[in-house]
mmCIF file of C-alpha atoms in Angstrom:
data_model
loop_
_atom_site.group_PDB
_atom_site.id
_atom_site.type_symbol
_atom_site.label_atom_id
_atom_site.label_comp_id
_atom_site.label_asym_id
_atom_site.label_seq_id
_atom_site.Cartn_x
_atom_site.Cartn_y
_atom_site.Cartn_z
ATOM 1 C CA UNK Y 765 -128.566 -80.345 39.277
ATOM 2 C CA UNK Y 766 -132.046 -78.960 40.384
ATOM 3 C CA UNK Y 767 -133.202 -79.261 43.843
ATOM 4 C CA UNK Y 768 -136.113 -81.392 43.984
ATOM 5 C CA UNK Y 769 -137.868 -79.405 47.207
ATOM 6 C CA UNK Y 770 -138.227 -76.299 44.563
ATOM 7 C CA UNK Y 771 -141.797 -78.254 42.786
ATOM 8 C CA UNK Y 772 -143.116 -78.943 46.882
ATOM 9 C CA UNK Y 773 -143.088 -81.461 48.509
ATOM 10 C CA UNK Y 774 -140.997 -84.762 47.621
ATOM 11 C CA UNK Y 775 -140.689 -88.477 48.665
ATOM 12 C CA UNK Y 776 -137.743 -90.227 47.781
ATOM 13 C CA UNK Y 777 -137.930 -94.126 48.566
ATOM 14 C CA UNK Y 778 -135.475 -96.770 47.505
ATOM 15 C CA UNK Y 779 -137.628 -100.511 47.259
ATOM 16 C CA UNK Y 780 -135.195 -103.957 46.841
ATOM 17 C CA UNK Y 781 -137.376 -106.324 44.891
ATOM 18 C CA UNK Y 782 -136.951 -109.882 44.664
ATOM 19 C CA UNK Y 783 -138.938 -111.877 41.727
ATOM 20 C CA UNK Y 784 -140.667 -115.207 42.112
ATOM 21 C CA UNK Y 785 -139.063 -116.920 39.399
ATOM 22 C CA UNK Y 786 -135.539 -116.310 38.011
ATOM 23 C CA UNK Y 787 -136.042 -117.434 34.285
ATOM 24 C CA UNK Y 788 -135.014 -114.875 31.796
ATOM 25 C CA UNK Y 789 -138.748 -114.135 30.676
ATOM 26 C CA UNK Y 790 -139.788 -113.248 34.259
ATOM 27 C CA UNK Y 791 -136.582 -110.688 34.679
ATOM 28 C CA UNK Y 792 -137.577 -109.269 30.901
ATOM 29 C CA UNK Y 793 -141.362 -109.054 31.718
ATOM 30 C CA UNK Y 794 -140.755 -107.313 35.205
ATOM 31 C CA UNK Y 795 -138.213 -104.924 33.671
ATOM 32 C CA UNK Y 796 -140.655 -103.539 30.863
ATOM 33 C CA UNK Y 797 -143.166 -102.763 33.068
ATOM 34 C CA UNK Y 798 -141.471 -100.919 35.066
ATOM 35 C CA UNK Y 799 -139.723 -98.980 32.653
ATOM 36 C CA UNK Y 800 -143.188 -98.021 32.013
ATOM 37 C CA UNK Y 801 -143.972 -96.148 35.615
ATOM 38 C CA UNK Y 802 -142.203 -92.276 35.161
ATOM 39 C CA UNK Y 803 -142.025 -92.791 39.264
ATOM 40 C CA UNK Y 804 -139.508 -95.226 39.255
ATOM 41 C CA UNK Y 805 -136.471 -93.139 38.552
ATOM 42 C CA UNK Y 806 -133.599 -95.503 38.418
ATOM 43 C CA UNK Y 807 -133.435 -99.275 38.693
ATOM 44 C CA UNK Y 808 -130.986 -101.490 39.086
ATOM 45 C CA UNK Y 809 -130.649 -105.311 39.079
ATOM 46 C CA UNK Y 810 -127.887 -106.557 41.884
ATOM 47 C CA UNK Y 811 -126.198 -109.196 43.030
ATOM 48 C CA UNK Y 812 -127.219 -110.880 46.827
ATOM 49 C CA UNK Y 813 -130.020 -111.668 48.166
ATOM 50 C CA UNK Y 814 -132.465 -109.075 45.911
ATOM 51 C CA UNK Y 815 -133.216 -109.161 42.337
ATOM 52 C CA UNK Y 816 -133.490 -105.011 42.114
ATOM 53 C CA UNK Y 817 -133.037 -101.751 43.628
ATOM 54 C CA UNK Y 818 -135.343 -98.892 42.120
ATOM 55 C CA UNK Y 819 -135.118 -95.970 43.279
ATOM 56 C CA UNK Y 820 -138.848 -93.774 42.989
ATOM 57 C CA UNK Y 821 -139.751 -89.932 43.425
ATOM 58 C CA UNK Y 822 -143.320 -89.193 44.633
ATOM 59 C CA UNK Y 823 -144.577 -86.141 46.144
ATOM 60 C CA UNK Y 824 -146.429 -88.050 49.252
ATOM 61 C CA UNK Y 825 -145.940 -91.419 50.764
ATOM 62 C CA UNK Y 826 -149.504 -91.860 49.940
ATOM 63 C CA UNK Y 827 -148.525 -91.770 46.379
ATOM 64 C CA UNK Y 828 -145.919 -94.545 46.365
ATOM 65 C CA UNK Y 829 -148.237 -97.146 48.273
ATOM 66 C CA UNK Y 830 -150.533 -96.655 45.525
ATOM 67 C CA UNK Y 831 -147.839 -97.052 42.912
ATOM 68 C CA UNK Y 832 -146.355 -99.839 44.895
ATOM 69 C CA UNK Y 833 -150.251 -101.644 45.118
ATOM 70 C CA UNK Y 834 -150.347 -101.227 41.013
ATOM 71 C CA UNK Y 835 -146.983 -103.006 40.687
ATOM 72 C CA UNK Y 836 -148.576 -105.886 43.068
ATOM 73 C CA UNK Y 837 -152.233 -105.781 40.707
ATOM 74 C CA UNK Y 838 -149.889 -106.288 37.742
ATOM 75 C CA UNK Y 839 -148.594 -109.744 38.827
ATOM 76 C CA UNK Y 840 -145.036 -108.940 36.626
ATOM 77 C CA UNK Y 841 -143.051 -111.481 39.382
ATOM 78 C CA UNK Y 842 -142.874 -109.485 42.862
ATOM 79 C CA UNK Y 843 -142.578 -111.916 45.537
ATOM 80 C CA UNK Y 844 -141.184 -109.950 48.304
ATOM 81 C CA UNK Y 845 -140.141 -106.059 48.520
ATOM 82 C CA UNK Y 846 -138.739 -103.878 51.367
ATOM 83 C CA UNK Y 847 -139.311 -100.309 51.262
ATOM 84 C CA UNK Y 848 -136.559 -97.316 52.451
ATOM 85 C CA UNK Y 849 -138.026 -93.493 52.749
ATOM 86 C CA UNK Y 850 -135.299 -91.040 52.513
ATOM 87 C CA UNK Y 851 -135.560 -89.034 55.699
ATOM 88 C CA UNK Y 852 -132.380 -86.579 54.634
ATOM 89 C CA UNK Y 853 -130.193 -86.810 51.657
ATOM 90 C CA UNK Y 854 -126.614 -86.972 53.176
ATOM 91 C CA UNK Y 855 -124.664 -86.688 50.106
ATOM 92 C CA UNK Y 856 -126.141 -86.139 46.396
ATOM 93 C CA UNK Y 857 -122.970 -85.571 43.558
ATOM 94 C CA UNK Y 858 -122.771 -86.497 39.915
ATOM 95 C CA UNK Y 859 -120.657 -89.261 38.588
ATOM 96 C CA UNK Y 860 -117.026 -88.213 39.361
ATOM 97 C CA UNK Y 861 -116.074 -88.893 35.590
ATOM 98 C CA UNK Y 862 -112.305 -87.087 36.267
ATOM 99 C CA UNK Y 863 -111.489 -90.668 38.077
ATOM 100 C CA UNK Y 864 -113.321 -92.696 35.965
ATOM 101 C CA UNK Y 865 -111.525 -90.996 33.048
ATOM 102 C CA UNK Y 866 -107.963 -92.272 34.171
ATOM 103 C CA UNK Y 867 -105.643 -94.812 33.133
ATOM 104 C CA UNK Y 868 -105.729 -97.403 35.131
ATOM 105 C CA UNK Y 869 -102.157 -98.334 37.232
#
């Protein structure tokens, strides 16, 4: 693990997206372009009332409205997203593979 804080200053924001239309094209076309922004870290698609969670590193907030705008210019589906700065990671550990590793009962 390296700590982030080490290259400055860092922004860590988790977005839910949900997508105007819920054919497969629309989930395939919004899911290559943003495999295509290095900001976006991790994405997920969920269950409930979202489509996604992505979770995105930036240096400033500044930075991820601007990357946020671009996703909007694109038109790639985003009808409604709600934004989450990290004020303080609580708890940051890898996978915990030695329980995932075990027979199940």
């Amino acid at each position: 693990q390296i700590s982030l804080t080490a290259f400055g200053p860092v922004t860590v924001v988790f977005v839910q997206i949900e997508i105007e239309s819920h054919r497969h094209e629309d989930f395939s076309r919004f899911e290559t372009e943003i495999d295509k922004v290095p900001e976006i870290v991790e994405c997920w698609a969920i269950g409930g009332g979202m489509d996604y969670m992505m979770k995105i590193v930036v240096r400033h907030l500044s930075d991820y409205q601007t990357l946020i705008e671009g996703l909007l210019d694109r038109q790639i589906g985003i009808k409604r997203y709600y934004t989450y700065v990290v004020t303080s990671p609580v708890k940051n550990e890898p996978i915990p593979v030695q329980l995932l590793a075990r027979p199940e009962h």
